Amino acid sequence: MIHSLFLVNASGDIFLEKHWKSVVSRSVCDYFFEALERATEPENVPPVIPTPHHYLISVLRHRIYFVAVIQSEVPPLFVIEFLHRVVDTFQDYFGVCTEAAIKDNVVVVYELLEEMLDNGFPLATESNILKELIKPPTILRTMVNTITGSTNVGEQLPTGQLSVVPWRRTGVKYTNNEAYFDVVEEIDAIIDKSGSTITAEIQGVIDACVKLTGMPDLTLSFMNPRLLDDVSFHPCVRFKRWEAERILSFIPPDGNFRLLSYHVSSQNLVAIPVYVKHNITFREGSSQGRFDLTLGPKQTMGKGVESVLVSSQLPRGVLNVSLNPSQGTYTFDPVTKMLSWDVGKINPQKLPSLKGTMSLQAGASKPDENPTINIQFKIQQMAISGLKVNRLDMYGEKYKPFKGIKYMTKAGKFQVRT
């Protein structure tokens, strides 16, 4: 299945490679580098690239390309999901998944890749099982390994690997039994100049942190499960029960895991949480342009919109800007023509605005099109789709756990055209 894996940094250098079957020459990545040169943006590289003898399947995470080499046809999403699982495992083990962290822990990286894939097929991809096989690196453990010549590989096979629930280790004990669930929704939208929604959709996930003793059996139900569309589950979820009753029934892995990811499409009328009033004008033959922007909350059910960051790629003819923000600070790069405005939190009583003038090249013609505005924001304690957890129940154990649910909405690719 997966023959080799190459890790490529932002500069286009291969800094790590791993082969499971036969060694595949690095020259196979030339096809990937050609596609990278043709791409206008780093994330626009095609995820599947056919070559005369192989297929290259890649994902971009944390400014690193993970490029898998396949010799025969396989479902590409299967490989893409595995690559994402590799990144999540590195992040779990090292705290961050960067080129420096991977190079610093290169021995552990190779040990993990050896366990995660067996002869090219996924084997152990659950974090808590891997931690029994390969202990996460610590300063003390690294020093002991250097002195004694030992490795992070455990002595015994994980007990979970031999059970019917291979994602959970056996004999788990906690003094404080707790289960936390985070419902995180990311809204992607394009708004036209009149304020109408061209396209809007929500990508949502439910991340869990479960620290429960023994072998608990959990059920999670929703107030409005019909909202969920195109759902992808963790292997622990009993799919037949979800199909029949729309209830999530599962024996959870130990620790952090992603319970499910889902999609809410525009057919369900996605609410837009912020609005923008804009007036960006360029006059023919004038060396001045007008920039006027105001932000406000909309359909947020009284929740505050925070961590707001507005950015806009201004036309090439703009030399400089002289703007006055009512709150926050702005920066303008005269080389890249990128304007960034760090707004912070929106106060509904006094809406933040950015007003002023733009200096244009003398004699330059009026720009062909107005700039687009990209917005980043967060709304705590609200799921914009309206999804709500009804109840969480536990069976199979006698103690009462502490339970918590948290909601958050954030902007994905949120773009306003002017």
PDB file of N, CA, C and O in Angstrom, residues 104-146:
ATOM      1  N   ASP A 104      14.784  17.006  15.994  1.00  0.00           N
ATOM      2  CA  ASP A 104      15.286  16.789  17.355  1.00  0.00           C
ATOM      3  C   ASP A 104      14.903  15.409  17.898  1.00  0.00           C
ATOM      4  O   ASP A 104      15.581  14.878  18.766  1.00  0.00           O
ATOM      5  N   ASN A 105      13.782  14.870  17.412  1.00  0.00           N
ATOM      6  CA  ASN A 105      13.285  13.583  17.910  1.00  0.00           C
ATOM      7  C   ASN A 105      13.253  12.539  16.801  1.00  0.00           C
ATOM      8  O   ASN A 105      12.339  11.729  16.720  1.00  0.00           O
ATOM      9  N   VAL A 106      14.276  12.566  15.945  1.00  0.00           N
ATOM     10  CA  VAL A 106      14.242  11.740  14.731  1.00  0.00           C
ATOM     11  C   VAL A 106      14.164  10.240  15.041  1.00  0.00           C
ATOM     12  O   VAL A 106      13.503   9.482  14.324  1.00  0.00           O
ATOM     13  N   VAL A 107      14.773   9.794  16.143  1.00  0.00           N
ATOM     14  CA  VAL A 107      14.727   8.362  16.494  1.00  0.00           C
ATOM     15  C   VAL A 107      13.299   7.961  16.843  1.00  0.00           C
ATOM     16  O   VAL A 107      12.785   6.946  16.354  1.00  0.00           O
ATOM     17  N   VAL A 108      12.636   8.788  17.669  1.00  0.00           N
ATOM     18  CA  VAL A 108      11.245   8.494  18.054  1.00  0.00           C
ATOM     19  C   VAL A 108      10.334   8.548  16.829  1.00  0.00           C
ATOM     20  O   VAL A 108       9.409   7.743  16.693  1.00  0.00           O
ATOM     21  N   VAL A 109      10.600   9.480  15.903  1.00  0.00           N
ATOM     22  CA  VAL A 109       9.800   9.602  14.674  1.00  0.00           C
ATOM     23  C   VAL A 109       9.856   8.298  13.876  1.00  0.00           C
ATOM     24  O   VAL A 109       8.824   7.770  13.456  1.00  0.00           O
ATOM     25  N   TYR A 110      11.062   7.748  13.698  1.00  0.00           N
ATOM     26  CA  TYR A 110      11.201   6.497  12.943  1.00  0.00           C
ATOM     27  C   TYR A 110      10.544   5.326  13.686  1.00  0.00           C
ATOM     28  O   TYR A 110       9.923   4.455  13.070  1.00  0.00           O
ATOM     29  N   GLU A 111      10.661   5.320  15.021  1.00  0.00           N
ATOM     30  CA  GLU A 111      10.016   4.248  15.807  1.00  0.00           C
ATOM     31  C   GLU A 111       8.497   4.317  15.656  1.00  0.00           C
ATOM     32  O   GLU A 111       7.826   3.291  15.490  1.00  0.00           O
ATOM     33  N   LEU A 112       7.946   5.543  15.703  1.00  0.00           N
ATOM     34  CA  LEU A 112       6.494   5.721  15.545  1.00  0.00           C
ATOM     35  C   LEU A 112       6.025   5.275  14.164  1.00  0.00           C
ATOM     36  O   LEU A 112       5.027   4.554  14.038  1.00  0.00           O
ATOM     37  N   LEU A 113       6.746   5.715  13.124  1.00  0.00           N
ATOM     38  CA  LEU A 113       6.347   5.358  11.751  1.00  0.00           C
ATOM     39  C   LEU A 113       6.417   3.846  11.541  1.00  0.00           C
ATOM     40  O   LEU A 113       5.609   3.269  10.809  1.00  0.00           O
ATOM     41  N   GLU A 114       7.374   3.199  12.206  1.00  0.00           N
ATOM     42  CA  GLU A 114       7.519   1.734  12.083  1.00  0.00           C
ATOM     43  C   GLU A 114       6.322   1.025  12.709  1.00  0.00           C
ATOM     44  O   GLU A 114       5.857   0.000  12.204  1.00  0.00           O
ATOM     45  N   GLU A 115       5.807   1.584  13.819  1.00  0.00           N
ATOM     46  CA  GLU A 115       4.665   0.957  14.500  1.00  0.00           C
ATOM     47  C   GLU A 115       3.338   1.314  13.833  1.00  0.00           C
ATOM     48  O   GLU A 115       2.410   0.516  13.830  1.00  0.00           O
ATOM     49  N   MET A 116       3.244   2.540  13.292  1.00  0.00           N
ATOM     50  CA  MET A 116       1.974   2.984  12.710  1.00  0.00           C
ATOM     51  C   MET A 116       1.652   2.274  11.402  1.00  0.00           C
ATOM     52  O   MET A 116       0.487   2.143  11.031  1.00  0.00           O
ATOM     53  N   LEU A 117       2.688   1.844  10.689  1.00  0.00           N
ATOM     54  CA  LEU A 117       2.487   1.184   9.400  1.00  0.00           C
ATOM     55  C   LEU A 117       3.229  -0.140   9.396  1.00  0.00           C
ATOM     56  O   LEU A 117       4.413  -0.184   9.718  1.00  0.00           O
ATOM     57  N   ASP A 118       2.536  -1.207   9.081  1.00  0.00           N
ATOM     58  CA  ASP A 118       3.157  -2.525   9.036  1.00  0.00           C
ATOM     59  C   ASP A 118       3.139  -3.018   7.586  1.00  0.00           C
ATOM     60  O   ASP A 118       2.069  -3.276   7.031  1.00  0.00           O
ATOM     61  N   ASN A 119       4.316  -3.092   6.979  1.00  0.00           N
ATOM     62  CA  ASN A 119       4.430  -3.528   5.590  1.00  0.00           C
ATOM     63  C   ASN A 119       3.553  -2.683   4.659  1.00  0.00           C
ATOM     64  O   ASN A 119       2.984  -3.178   3.690  1.00  0.00           O
ATOM     65  N   GLY A 120       3.443  -1.395   4.999  1.00  0.00           N
ATOM     66  CA  GLY A 120       2.678  -0.489   4.142  1.00  0.00           C
ATOM     67  C   GLY A 120       1.223  -0.335   4.519  1.00  0.00           C
ATOM     68  O   GLY A 120       0.498   0.439   3.899  1.00  0.00           O
ATOM     69  N   PHE A 121       0.727  -1.087   5.532  1.00  0.00           N
ATOM     70  CA  PHE A 121      -0.681  -0.996   5.937  1.00  0.00           C
ATOM     71  C   PHE A 121      -0.792  -0.449   7.356  1.00  0.00           C
ATOM     72  O   PHE A 121      -0.010  -0.844   8.230  1.00  0.00           O
ATOM     73  N   PRO A 122      -1.762   0.450   7.634  1.00  0.00           N
ATOM     74  CA  PRO A 122      -1.900   1.019   8.979  1.00  0.00           C
ATOM     75  C   PRO A 122      -2.106  -0.060  10.032  1.00  0.00           C
ATOM     76  O   PRO A 122      -2.884  -0.999   9.825  1.00  0.00           O
ATOM     77  N   LEU A 123      -1.403   0.088  11.158  1.00  0.00           N
ATOM     78  CA  LEU A 123      -1.499  -0.904  12.227  1.00  0.00           C
ATOM     79  C   LEU A 123      -1.978  -0.224  13.515  1.00  0.00           C
ATOM     80  O   LEU A 123      -3.147  -0.295  13.842  1.00  0.00           O
ATOM     81  N   ALA A 124      -1.071   0.446  14.235  1.00  0.00           N
ATOM     82  CA  ALA A 124      -1.446   1.126  15.491  1.00  0.00           C
ATOM     83  C   ALA A 124      -1.440   2.628  15.238  1.00  0.00           C
ATOM     84  O   ALA A 124      -0.393   3.210  15.027  1.00  0.00           O
ATOM     85  N   THR A 125      -2.623   3.233  15.222  1.00  0.00           N
ATOM     86  CA  THR A 125      -2.686   4.681  14.977  1.00  0.00           C
ATOM     87  C   THR A 125      -3.312   5.421  16.148  1.00  0.00           C
ATOM     88  O   THR A 125      -3.449   6.632  16.091  1.00  0.00           O
ATOM     89  N   GLU A 126      -3.709   4.713  17.196  1.00  0.00           N
ATOM     90  CA  GLU A 126      -4.292   5.367  18.373  1.00  0.00           C
ATOM     91  C   GLU A 126      -3.192   5.841  19.304  1.00  0.00           C
ATOM     92  O   GLU A 126      -2.287   5.085  19.643  1.00  0.00           O
ATOM     93  N   SER A 127      -3.316   7.079  19.756  1.00  0.00           N
ATOM     94  CA  SER A 127      -2.269   7.705  20.551  1.00  0.00           C
ATOM     95  C   SER A 127      -1.979   6.951  21.851  1.00  0.00           C
ATOM     96  O   SER A 127      -0.833   6.727  22.210  1.00  0.00           O
ATOM     97  N   ASN A 128      -3.052   6.537  22.578  1.00  0.00           N
ATOM     98  CA  ASN A 128      -2.791   5.905  23.874  1.00  0.00           C
ATOM     99  C   ASN A 128      -2.178   4.509  23.729  1.00  0.00           C
ATOM    100  O   ASN A 128      -1.445   4.053  24.599  1.00  0.00           O
ATOM    101  N   ILE A 129      -2.455   3.842  22.607  1.00  0.00           N
ATOM    102  CA  ILE A 129      -1.819   2.537  22.343  1.00  0.00           C
ATOM    103  C   ILE A 129      -0.349   2.749  21.986  1.00  0.00           C
ATOM    104  O   ILE A 129       0.540   2.042  22.470  1.00  0.00           O
ATOM    105  N   LEU A 130      -0.087   3.765  21.145  1.00  0.00           N
ATOM    106  CA  LEU A 130       1.296   4.052  20.743  1.00  0.00           C
ATOM    107  C   LEU A 130       2.156   4.436  21.949  1.00  0.00           C
ATOM    108  O   LEU A 130       3.333   4.087  22.019  1.00  0.00           O
ATOM    109  N   LYS A 131       1.547   5.142  22.919  1.00  0.00           N
ATOM    110  CA  LYS A 131       2.326   5.566  24.090  1.00  0.00           C
ATOM    111  C   LYS A 131       2.734   4.392  24.970  1.00  0.00           C
ATOM    112  O   LYS A 131       3.679   4.499  25.743  1.00  0.00           O
ATOM    113  N   GLU A 132       1.988   3.282  24.891  1.00  0.00           N
ATOM    114  CA  GLU A 132       2.416   2.066  25.603  1.00  0.00           C
ATOM    115  C   GLU A 132       3.560   1.388  24.847  1.00  0.00           C
ATOM    116  O   GLU A 132       4.452   0.802  25.455  1.00  0.00           O
ATOM    117  N   LEU A 133       3.518   1.485  23.508  1.00  0.00           N
ATOM    118  CA  LEU A 133       4.581   0.879  22.683  1.00  0.00           C
ATOM    119  C   LEU A 133       5.855   1.711  22.737  1.00  0.00           C
ATOM    120  O   LEU A 133       6.955   1.183  22.917  1.00  0.00           O
ATOM    121  N   ILE A 134       5.697   3.032  22.543  1.00  0.00           N
ATOM    122  CA  ILE A 134       6.852   3.948  22.480  1.00  0.00           C
ATOM    123  C   ILE A 134       6.594   5.097  23.448  1.00  0.00           C
ATOM    124  O   ILE A 134       5.657   5.869  23.253  1.00  0.00           O
ATOM    125  N   LYS A 135       7.414   5.191  24.470  1.00  0.00           N
ATOM    126  CA  LYS A 135       7.214   6.211  25.502  1.00  0.00           C
ATOM    127  C   LYS A 135       7.539   7.601  24.919  1.00  0.00           C
ATOM    128  O   LYS A 135       8.537   7.760  24.231  1.00  0.00           O
ATOM    129  N   PRO A 136       6.691   8.606  25.198  1.00  0.00           N
ATOM    130  CA  PRO A 136       6.978   9.960  24.704  1.00  0.00           C
ATOM    131  C   PRO A 136       8.304  10.474  25.251  1.00  0.00           C
ATOM    132  O   PRO A 136       8.660  10.178  26.397  1.00  0.00           O
ATOM    133  N   PRO A 137       9.043  11.238  24.448  1.00  0.00           N
ATOM    134  CA  PRO A 137      10.368  11.693  24.887  1.00  0.00           C
ATOM    135  C   PRO A 137      10.279  12.733  26.004  1.00  0.00           C
ATOM    136  O   PRO A 137       9.445  13.635  25.949  1.00  0.00           O
ATOM    137  N   THR A 138      11.119  12.572  27.034  1.00  0.00           N
ATOM    138  CA  THR A 138      11.295  13.595  28.068  1.00  0.00           C
ATOM    139  C   THR A 138      12.791  13.845  28.199  1.00  0.00           C
ATOM    140  O   THR A 138      13.597  13.032  27.731  1.00  0.00           O
ATOM    141  N   ILE A 139      13.165  14.956  28.832  1.00  0.00           N
ATOM    142  CA  ILE A 139      14.602  15.275  28.973  1.00  0.00           C
ATOM    143  C   ILE A 139      15.311  14.165  29.742  1.00  0.00           C
ATOM    144  O   ILE A 139      16.384  13.708  29.354  1.00  0.00           O
ATOM    145  N   LEU A 140      14.675  13.696  30.848  1.00  0.00           N
ATOM    146  CA  LEU A 140      15.292  12.654  31.679  1.00  0.00           C
ATOM    147  C   LEU A 140      15.457  11.352  30.889  1.00  0.00           C
ATOM    148  O   LEU A 140      16.516  10.725  30.912  1.00  0.00           O
ATOM    149  N   ARG A 141      14.370  10.974  30.157  1.00  0.00           N
ATOM    150  CA  ARG A 141      14.422   9.721  29.391  1.00  0.00           C
ATOM    151  C   ARG A 141      15.480   9.793  28.288  1.00  0.00           C
ATOM    152  O   ARG A 141      16.173   8.829  28.014  1.00  0.00           O
ATOM    153  N   THR A 142      15.599  10.971  27.653  1.00  0.00           N
ATOM    154  CA  THR A 142      16.608  11.148  26.601  1.00  0.00           C
ATOM    155  C   THR A 142      18.016  10.993  27.170  1.00  0.00           C
ATOM    156  O   THR A 142      18.886  10.356  26.563  1.00  0.00           O
ATOM    157  N   MET A 143      18.246  11.565  28.379  1.00  0.00           N
ATOM    158  CA  MET A 143      19.564  11.446  29.017  1.00  0.00           C
ATOM    159  C   MET A 143      19.881   9.995  29.367  1.00  0.00           C
ATOM    160  O   MET A 143      20.981   9.507  29.111  1.00  0.00           O
ATOM    161  N   VAL A 144      18.880   9.304  29.953  1.00  0.00           N
ATOM    162  CA  VAL A 144      19.085   7.887  30.329  1.00  0.00           C
ATOM    163  C   VAL A 144      19.369   7.044  29.099  1.00  0.00           C
ATOM    164  O   VAL A 144      20.272   6.199  29.097  1.00  0.00           O
ATOM    165  N   ASN A 145      18.606   7.284  28.004  1.00  0.00           N
ATOM    166  CA  ASN A 145      18.806   6.533  26.754  1.00  0.00           C
ATOM    167  C   ASN A 145      20.199   6.776  26.184  1.00  0.00           C
ATOM    168  O   ASN A 145      20.839   5.865  25.653  1.00  0.00           O
ATOM    169  N   THR A 146      20.680   8.033  26.291  1.00  0.00           N
ATOM    170  CA  THR A 146      22.011   8.369  25.764  1.00  0.00           C
ATOM    171  C   THR A 146      23.101   7.629  26.548  1.00  0.00           C
ATOM    172  O   THR A 146      24.062   7.115  25.977  1.00  0.00           O
TER     173      THR A 146
END
